[in-house]
Tab-separated table of C-alpha atoms and ligand atoms in Angstrom:
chain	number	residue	atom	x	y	z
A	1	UNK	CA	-27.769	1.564	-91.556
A	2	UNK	CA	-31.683	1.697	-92.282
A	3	UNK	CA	-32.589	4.191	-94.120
A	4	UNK	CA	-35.071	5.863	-92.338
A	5	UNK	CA	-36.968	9.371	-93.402
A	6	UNK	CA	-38.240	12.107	-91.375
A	7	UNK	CA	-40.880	14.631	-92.219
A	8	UNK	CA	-40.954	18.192	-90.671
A	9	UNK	CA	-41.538	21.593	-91.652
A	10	UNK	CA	-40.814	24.684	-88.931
A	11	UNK	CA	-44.813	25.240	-89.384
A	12	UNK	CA	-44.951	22.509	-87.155
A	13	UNK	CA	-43.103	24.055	-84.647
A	14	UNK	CA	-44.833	26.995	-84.213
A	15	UNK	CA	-48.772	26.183	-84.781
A	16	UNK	CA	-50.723	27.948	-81.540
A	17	UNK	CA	-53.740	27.273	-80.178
A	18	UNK	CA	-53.372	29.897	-77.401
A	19	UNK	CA	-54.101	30.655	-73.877
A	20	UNK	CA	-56.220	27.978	-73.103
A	21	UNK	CA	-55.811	26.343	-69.797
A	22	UNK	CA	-54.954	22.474	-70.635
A	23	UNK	CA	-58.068	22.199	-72.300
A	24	UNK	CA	-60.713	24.908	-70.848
A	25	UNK	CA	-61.469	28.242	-72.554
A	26	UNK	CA	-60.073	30.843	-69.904
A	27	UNK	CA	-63.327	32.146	-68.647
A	28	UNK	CA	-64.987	32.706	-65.004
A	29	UNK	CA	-62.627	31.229	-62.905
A	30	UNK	CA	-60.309	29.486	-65.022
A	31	UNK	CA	-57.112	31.750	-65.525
A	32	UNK	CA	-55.101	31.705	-69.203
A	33	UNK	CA	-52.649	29.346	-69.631
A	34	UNK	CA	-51.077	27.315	-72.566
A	35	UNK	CA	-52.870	25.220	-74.442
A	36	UNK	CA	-51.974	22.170	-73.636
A	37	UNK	CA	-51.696	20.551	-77.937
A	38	UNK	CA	-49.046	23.594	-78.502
A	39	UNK	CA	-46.392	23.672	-80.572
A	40	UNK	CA	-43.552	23.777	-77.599
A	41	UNK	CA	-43.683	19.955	-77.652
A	42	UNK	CA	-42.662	19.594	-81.550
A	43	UNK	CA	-40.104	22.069	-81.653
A	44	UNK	CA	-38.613	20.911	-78.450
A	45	UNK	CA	-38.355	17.650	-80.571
A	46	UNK	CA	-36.873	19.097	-83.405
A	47	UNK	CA	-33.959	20.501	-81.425
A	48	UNK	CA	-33.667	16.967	-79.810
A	49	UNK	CA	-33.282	15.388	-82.844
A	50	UNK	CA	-30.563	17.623	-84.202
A	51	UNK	CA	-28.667	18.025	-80.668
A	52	UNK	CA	-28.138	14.274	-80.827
A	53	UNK	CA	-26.603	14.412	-84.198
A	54	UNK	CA	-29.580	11.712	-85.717
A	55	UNK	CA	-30.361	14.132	-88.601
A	56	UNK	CA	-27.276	12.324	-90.038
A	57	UNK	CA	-28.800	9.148	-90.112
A	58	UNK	CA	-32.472	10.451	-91.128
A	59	UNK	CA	-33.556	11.884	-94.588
A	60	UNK	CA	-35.615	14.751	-93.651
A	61	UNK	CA	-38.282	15.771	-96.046
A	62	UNK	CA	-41.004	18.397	-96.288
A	63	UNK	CA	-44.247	17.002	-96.186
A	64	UNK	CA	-46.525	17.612	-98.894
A	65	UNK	CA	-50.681	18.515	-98.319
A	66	UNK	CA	-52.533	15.095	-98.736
A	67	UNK	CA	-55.196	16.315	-101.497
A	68	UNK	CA	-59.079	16.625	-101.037
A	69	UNK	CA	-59.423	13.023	-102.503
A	70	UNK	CA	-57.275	11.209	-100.337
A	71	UNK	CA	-59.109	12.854	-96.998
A	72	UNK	CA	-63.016	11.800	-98.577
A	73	UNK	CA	-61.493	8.817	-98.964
A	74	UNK	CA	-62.279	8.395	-95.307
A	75	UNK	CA	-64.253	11.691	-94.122
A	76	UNK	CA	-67.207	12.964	-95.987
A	77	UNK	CA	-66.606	15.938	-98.328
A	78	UNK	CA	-69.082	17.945	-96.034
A	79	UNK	CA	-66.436	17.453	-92.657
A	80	UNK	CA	-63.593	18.623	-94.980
A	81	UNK	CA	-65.384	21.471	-96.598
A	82	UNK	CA	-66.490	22.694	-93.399
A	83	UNK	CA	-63.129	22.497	-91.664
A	84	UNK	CA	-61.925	24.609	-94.773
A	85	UNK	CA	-64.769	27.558	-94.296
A	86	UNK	CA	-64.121	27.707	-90.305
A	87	UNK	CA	-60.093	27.734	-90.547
A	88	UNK	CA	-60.174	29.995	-93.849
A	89	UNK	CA	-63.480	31.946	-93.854
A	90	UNK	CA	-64.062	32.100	-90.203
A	91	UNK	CA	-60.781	32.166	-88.437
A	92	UNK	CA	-61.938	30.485	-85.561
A	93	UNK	CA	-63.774	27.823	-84.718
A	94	UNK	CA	-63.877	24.196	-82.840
A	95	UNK	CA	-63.447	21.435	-85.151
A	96	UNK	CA	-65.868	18.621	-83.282
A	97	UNK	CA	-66.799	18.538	-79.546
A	98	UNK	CA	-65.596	21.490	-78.054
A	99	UNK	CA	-62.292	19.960	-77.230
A	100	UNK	CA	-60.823	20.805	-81.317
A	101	UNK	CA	-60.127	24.710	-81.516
A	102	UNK	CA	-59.046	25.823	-84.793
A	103	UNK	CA	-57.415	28.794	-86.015
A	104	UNK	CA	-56.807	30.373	-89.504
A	105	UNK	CA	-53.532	28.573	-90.351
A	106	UNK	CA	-55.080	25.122	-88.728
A	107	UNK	CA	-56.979	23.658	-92.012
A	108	UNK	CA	-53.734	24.197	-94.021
A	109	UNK	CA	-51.599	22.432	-90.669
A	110	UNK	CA	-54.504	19.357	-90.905
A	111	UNK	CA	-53.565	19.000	-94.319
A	112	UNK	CA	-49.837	19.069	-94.276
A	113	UNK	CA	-50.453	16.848	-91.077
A	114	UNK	CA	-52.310	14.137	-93.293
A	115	UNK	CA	-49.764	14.858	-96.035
A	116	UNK	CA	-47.020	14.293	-93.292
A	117	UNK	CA	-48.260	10.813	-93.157
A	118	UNK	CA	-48.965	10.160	-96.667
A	119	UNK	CA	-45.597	11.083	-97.724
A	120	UNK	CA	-43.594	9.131	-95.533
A	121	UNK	CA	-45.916	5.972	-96.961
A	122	UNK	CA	-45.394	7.400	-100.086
A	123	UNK	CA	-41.630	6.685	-99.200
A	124	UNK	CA	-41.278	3.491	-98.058
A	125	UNK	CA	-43.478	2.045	-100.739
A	126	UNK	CA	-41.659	4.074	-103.692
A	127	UNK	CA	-38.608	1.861	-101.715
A	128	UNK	CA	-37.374	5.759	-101.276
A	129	UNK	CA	-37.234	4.746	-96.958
A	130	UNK	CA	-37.137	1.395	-95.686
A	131	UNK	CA	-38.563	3.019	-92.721
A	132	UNK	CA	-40.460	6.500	-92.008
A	133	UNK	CA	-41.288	8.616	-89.027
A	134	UNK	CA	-43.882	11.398	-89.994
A	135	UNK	CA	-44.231	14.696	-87.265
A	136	UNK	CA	-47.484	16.322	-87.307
A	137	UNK	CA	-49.847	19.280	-86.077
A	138	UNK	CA	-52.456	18.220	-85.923
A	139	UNK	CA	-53.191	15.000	-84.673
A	140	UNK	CA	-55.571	13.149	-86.209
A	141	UNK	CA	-56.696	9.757	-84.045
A	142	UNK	CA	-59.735	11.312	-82.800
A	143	UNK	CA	-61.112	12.536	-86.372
A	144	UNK	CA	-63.748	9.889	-87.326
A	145	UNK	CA	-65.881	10.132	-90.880
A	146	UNK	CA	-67.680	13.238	-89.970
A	147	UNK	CA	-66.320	15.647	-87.231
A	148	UNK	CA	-62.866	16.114	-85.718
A	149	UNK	CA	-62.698	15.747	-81.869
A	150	UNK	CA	-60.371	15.168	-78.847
A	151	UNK	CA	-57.383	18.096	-80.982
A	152	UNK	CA	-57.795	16.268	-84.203
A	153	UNK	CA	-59.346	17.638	-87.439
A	154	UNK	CA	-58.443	15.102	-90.330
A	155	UNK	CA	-57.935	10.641	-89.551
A	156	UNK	CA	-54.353	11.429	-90.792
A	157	UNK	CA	-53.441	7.668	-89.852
A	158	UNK	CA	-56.755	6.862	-91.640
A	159	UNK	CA	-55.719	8.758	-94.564
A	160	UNK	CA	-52.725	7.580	-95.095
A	161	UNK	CA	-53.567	3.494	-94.713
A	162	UNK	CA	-56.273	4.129	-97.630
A	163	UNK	CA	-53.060	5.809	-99.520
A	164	UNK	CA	-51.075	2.827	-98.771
A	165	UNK	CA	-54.051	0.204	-99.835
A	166	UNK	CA	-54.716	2.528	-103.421
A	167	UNK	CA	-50.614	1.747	-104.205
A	168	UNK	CA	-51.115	-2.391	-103.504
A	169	UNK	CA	-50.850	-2.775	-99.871
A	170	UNK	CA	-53.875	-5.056	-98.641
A	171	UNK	CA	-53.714	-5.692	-95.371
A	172	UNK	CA	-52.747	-2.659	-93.169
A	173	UNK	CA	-52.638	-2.607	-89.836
A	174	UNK	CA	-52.549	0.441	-87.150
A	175	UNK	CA	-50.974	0.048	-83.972
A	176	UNK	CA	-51.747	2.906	-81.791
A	177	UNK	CA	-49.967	3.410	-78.672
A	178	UNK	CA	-51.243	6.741	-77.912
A	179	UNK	CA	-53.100	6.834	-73.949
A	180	UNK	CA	-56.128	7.469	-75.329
A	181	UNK	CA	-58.674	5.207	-77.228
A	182	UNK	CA	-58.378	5.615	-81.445
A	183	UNK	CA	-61.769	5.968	-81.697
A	184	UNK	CA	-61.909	7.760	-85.020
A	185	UNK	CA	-59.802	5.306	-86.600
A	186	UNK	CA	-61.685	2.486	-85.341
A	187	UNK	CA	-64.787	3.715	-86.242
A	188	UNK	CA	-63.939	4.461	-89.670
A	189	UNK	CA	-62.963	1.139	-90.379
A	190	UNK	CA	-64.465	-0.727	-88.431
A	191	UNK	CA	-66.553	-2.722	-90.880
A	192	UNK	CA	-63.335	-3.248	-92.928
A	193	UNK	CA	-61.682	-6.341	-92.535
A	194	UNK	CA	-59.176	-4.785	-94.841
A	195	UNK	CA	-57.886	-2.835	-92.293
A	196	UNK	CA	-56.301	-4.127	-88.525
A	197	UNK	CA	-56.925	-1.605	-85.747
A	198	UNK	CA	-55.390	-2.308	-82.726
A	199	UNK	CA	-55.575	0.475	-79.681
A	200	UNK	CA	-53.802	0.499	-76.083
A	201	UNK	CA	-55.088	2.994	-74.276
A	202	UNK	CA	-56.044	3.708	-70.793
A	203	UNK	CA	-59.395	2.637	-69.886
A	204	UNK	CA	-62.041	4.868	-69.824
A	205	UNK	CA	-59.773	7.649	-70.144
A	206	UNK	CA	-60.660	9.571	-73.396
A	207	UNK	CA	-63.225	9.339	-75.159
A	208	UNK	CA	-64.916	7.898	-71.751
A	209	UNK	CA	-67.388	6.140	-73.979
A	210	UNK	CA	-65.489	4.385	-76.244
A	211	UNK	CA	-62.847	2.159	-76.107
A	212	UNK	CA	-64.363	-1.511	-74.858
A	213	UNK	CA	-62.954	-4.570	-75.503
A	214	UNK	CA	-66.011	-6.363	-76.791
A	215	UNK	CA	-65.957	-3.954	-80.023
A	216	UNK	CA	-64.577	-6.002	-82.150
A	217	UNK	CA	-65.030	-5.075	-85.874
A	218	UNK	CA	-65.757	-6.708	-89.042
A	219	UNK	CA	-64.434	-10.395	-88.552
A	220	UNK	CA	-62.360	-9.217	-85.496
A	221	UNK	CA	-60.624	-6.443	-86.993
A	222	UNK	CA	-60.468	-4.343	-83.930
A	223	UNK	CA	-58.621	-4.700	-80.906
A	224	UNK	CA	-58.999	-2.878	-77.888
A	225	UNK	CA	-56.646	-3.029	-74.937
A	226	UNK	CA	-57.751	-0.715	-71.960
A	227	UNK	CA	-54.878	-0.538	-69.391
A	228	UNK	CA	-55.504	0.108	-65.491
A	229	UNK	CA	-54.050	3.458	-64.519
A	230	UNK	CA	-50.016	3.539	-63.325
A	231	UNK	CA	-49.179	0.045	-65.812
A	232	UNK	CA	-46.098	1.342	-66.357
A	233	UNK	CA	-43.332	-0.079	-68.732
A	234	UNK	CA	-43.417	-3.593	-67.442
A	235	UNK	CA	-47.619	-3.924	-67.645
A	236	UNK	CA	-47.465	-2.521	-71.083
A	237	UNK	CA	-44.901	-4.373	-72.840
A	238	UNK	CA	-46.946	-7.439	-71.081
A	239	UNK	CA	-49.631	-6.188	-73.126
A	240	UNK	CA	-47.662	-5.941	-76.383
A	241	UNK	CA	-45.802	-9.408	-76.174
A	242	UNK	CA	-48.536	-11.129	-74.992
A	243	UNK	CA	-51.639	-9.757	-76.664
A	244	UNK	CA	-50.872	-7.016	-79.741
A	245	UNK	CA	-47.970	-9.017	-81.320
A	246	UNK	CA	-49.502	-12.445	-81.355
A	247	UNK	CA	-52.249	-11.285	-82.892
A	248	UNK	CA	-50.578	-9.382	-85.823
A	249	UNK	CA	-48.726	-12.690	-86.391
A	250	UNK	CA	-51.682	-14.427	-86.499
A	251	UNK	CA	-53.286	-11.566	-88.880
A	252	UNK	CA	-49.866	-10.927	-91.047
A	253	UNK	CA	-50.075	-7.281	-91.878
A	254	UNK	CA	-48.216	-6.428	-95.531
A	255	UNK	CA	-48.027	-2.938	-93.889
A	256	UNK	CA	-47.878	-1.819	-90.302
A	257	UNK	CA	-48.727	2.081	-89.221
A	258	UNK	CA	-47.632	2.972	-85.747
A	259	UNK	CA	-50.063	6.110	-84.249
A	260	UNK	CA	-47.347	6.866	-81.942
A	261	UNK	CA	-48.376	8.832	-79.196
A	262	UNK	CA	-46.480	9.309	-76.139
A	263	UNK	CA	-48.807	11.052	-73.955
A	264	UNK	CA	-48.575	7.549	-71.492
A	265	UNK	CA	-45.614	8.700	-70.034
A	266	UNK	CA	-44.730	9.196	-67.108
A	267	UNK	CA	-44.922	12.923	-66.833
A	268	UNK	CA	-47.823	13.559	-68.888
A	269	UNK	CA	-50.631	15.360	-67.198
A	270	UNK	CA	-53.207	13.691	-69.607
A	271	UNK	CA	-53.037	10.033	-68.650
A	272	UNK	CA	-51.181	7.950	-65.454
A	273	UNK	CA	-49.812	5.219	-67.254
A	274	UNK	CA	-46.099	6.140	-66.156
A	275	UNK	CA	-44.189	4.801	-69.255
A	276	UNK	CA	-40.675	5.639	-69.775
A	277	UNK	CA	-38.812	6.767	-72.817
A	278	UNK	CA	-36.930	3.167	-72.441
A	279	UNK	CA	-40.586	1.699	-72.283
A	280	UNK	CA	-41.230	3.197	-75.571
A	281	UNK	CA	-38.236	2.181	-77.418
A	282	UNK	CA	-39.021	-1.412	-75.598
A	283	UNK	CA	-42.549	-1.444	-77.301
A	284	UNK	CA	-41.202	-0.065	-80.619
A	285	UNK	CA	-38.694	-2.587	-80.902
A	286	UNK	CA	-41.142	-5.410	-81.091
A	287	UNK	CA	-43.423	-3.691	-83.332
A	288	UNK	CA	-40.598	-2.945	-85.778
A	289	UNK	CA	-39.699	-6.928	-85.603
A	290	UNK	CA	-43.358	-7.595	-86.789
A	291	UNK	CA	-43.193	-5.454	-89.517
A	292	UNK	CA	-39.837	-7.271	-90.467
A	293	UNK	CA	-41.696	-10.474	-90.105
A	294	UNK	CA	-44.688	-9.928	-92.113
A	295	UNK	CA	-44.227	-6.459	-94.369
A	296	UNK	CA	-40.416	-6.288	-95.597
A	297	UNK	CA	-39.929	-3.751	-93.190
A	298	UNK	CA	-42.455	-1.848	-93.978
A	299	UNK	CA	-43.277	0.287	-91.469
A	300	UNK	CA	-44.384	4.118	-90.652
A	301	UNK	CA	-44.784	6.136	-87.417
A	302	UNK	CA	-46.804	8.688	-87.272
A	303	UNK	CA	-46.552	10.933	-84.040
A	304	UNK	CA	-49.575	11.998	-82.135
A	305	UNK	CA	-50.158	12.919	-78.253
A	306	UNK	CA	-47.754	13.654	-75.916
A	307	UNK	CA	-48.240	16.855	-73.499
A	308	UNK	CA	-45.353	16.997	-70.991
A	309	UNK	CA	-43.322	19.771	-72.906
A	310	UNK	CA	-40.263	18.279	-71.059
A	311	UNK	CA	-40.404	14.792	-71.335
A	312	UNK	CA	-42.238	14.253	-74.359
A	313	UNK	CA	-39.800	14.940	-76.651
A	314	UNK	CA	-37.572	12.192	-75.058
A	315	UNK	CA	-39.886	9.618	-75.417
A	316	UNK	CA	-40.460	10.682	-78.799
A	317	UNK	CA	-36.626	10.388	-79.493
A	318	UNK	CA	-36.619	7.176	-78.446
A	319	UNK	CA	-39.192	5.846	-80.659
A	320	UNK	CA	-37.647	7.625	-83.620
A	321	UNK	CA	-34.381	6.283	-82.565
A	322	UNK	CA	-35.402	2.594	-82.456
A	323	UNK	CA	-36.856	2.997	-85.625
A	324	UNK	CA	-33.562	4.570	-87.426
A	325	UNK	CA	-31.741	1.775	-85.696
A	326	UNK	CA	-29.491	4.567	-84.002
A	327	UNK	CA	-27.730	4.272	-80.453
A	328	UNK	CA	-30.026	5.823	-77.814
A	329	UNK	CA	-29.182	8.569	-75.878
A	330	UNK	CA	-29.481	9.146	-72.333
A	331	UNK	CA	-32.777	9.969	-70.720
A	332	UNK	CA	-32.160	12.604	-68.097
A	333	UNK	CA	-35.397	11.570	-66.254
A	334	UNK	CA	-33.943	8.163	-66.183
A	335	UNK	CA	-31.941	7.917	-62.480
A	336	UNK	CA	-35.242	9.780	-60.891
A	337	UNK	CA	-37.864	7.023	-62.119
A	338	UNK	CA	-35.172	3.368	-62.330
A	339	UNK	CA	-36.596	1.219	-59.541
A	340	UNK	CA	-39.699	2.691	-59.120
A	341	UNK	CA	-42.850	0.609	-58.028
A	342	UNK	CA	-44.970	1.368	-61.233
A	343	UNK	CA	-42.149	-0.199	-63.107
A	344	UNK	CA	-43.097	-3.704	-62.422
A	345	UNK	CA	-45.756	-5.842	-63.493
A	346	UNK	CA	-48.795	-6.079	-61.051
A	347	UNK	CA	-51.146	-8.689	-60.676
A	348	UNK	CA	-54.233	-7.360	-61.483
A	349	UNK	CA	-52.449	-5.412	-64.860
A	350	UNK	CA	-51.320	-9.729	-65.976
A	351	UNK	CA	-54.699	-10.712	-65.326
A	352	UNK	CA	-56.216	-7.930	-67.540
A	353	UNK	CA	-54.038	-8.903	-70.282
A	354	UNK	CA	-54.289	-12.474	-69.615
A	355	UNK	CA	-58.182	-12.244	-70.041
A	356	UNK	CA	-58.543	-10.539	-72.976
A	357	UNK	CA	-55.754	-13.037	-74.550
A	358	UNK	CA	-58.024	-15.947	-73.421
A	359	UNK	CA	-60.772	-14.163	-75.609
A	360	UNK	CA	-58.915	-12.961	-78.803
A	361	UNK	CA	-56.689	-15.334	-79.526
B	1	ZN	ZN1	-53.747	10.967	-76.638
């Protein structure tokens, strides 16, 4: 059995960003809702995990608060200070383009979120965990050097590959699954050859602007893969054997960080890529192998999106599953999506693939 570590603490589970509807303050016509980056989706997790008896196969920590240092090791002291005096001094505030609110508890969340991370590398490289799977709120994909954005206040991915380099790792590299581009973590390192940043994301979903394949990084370091909307689990794994795991081979990683999102399933109302929970554990599975390959099995996931309250948490179980090397359980949704049309690979969604290969590798 791998031995695989969890982090969680029940402040995850409850951190709320209130009646917001999906994303819009409720003002003028827009009625209150639920923020849609609520804490429903984590706790709804955390009772998956346990009702499928995997917390015997996991070795579930607390998460510690990564430390001032280790976030200005990618932000500027200003963006953390500042997030500090609107969570703590303020109460309330909006941590980067309107889209980031922040309450009082969510500076001390951002850092446990970060620390979430940085533990479970911590972990593995203390050979404490062969593998790690860290839960967060917040997320942190969207957080470049100097504002938060998109729900994110701190580059907890970011933070926690810098963590991983300071102990002896040299070349990291971030997979990120999530629908929607990385484009804090590509920016901050994107004239670091150091670091491999590879994000699949829906094209031109969010941020609209970002995201292109021709950004490429310092000596090809960055990887963008925009996927056509509805590529379901057949398009994307086409995408992953094809074009993301070729060129870690070719790059050989001594760490690999997975910024594992799962807000491209099938149910989520913020992107229409339709993957399945099976899809997931399909695309985990062969990034798991590379990190067998190339980093002695090094390997951390760190969870991000995912905003279907219902299904998210499956899809999440299946990633954490693969990882732990434990049987999956059933997907409920399973029987209503088997067979569908968005399952298969279409044309145009090879082509895409097949033209960025032609230019990458
Ligand atoms: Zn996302």
């Amino acid at each position: 059995m791998v031995r695989t570590t969890l982090t969680w603490t029940e402040r995850f589970g409850v951190h709320d960003m209130g009646d917001w509807a999906i994303y819009v303050p409720p003002t003028g016509l827009v009625e209150p809702d639920t923020h849609i980056d609520n804490p429903k989706r984590t706790a709804r997790l955390r009772r998956l995990i346990a009702k499928v008896g995997l917390d015997e196969r996991l070795d579930v920590v607390s998460p510690r608060r990564a430390t001032v240092d280790e976030l200005t090791a990618v932000h500027s002291p200003e963006h953390v200070e500042r997030m500090r005096a609107v969570s703590e001094e303020v109460g309330w505030g909006d941590a980067g383009g309107g889209f980031t609110p922040m309450n009082a508890e969510s500076y001390d969340l951002a850092l446990l979120s970060a620390g979430s991370v940085i533990t479970c590398v911590e972990r593995v490289l203390r050979g404490e965990a062969e593998r790690a799977y860290a839960i967060g709120r917040r997320s942190g994909h969207h957080a470049s050097r100097d504002t938060g954005y998109g729900f994110c206040i701190f580059n907890n991915v970011a933070a926690a590959a810098r963590v991983a380099q300071r102990a002896g790792a040299e070349r990291v590299a971030i997979v990120d699954i999530d629908a929607h581009h990385g484009n804090g973590t590509e920016a901050i390192f994107y004239d670091d050859p150091s670091v491999l940043t590879i994000s699949l994301h829906e094209d031109r979903m969010f941020p609209i602007e970002t995201g292109a394949a021709d950004a490429r990084g310092a000596d090809g370091s960055n990887l963008n893969v925009n996927l056509a909307p509805g590529t379901g689990d057949a398009g994307y794994l086409y995408a992953v054997e094809h074009l993301v795991v070729p060129m870690l081979n070719a790059w050989k990683p001594d760490f690999l960080l997975v910024v594992a999102g799962v807000d491209a399933s099938m149910y989520d109302p913020l992107s229409t890529l339709a993957l399945t929970a099976n899809g997931f554990a399909q695309v985990a599975e062969r990034l798991i192998a590379v990190a067998t390959e190339h980093c002695g099995g090094r390997v951390v996931f760190e969870q991000e999106g995912g905003y279907s309250p219902v299904y998210a948490p499956f899809c999440w179980l299946a990633l954490l599953e693969t990882l732990a090397e434990a049987p999956r359980s059933e997907d409920p949704f399973a029987p209503f999506l088997a067979g569908a049309g968005f399952t298969e690979l279409a044309p145009h969604q090879r082509a895409l693939v097949d033209d960025l290969v032609d230019q990458v590798l």
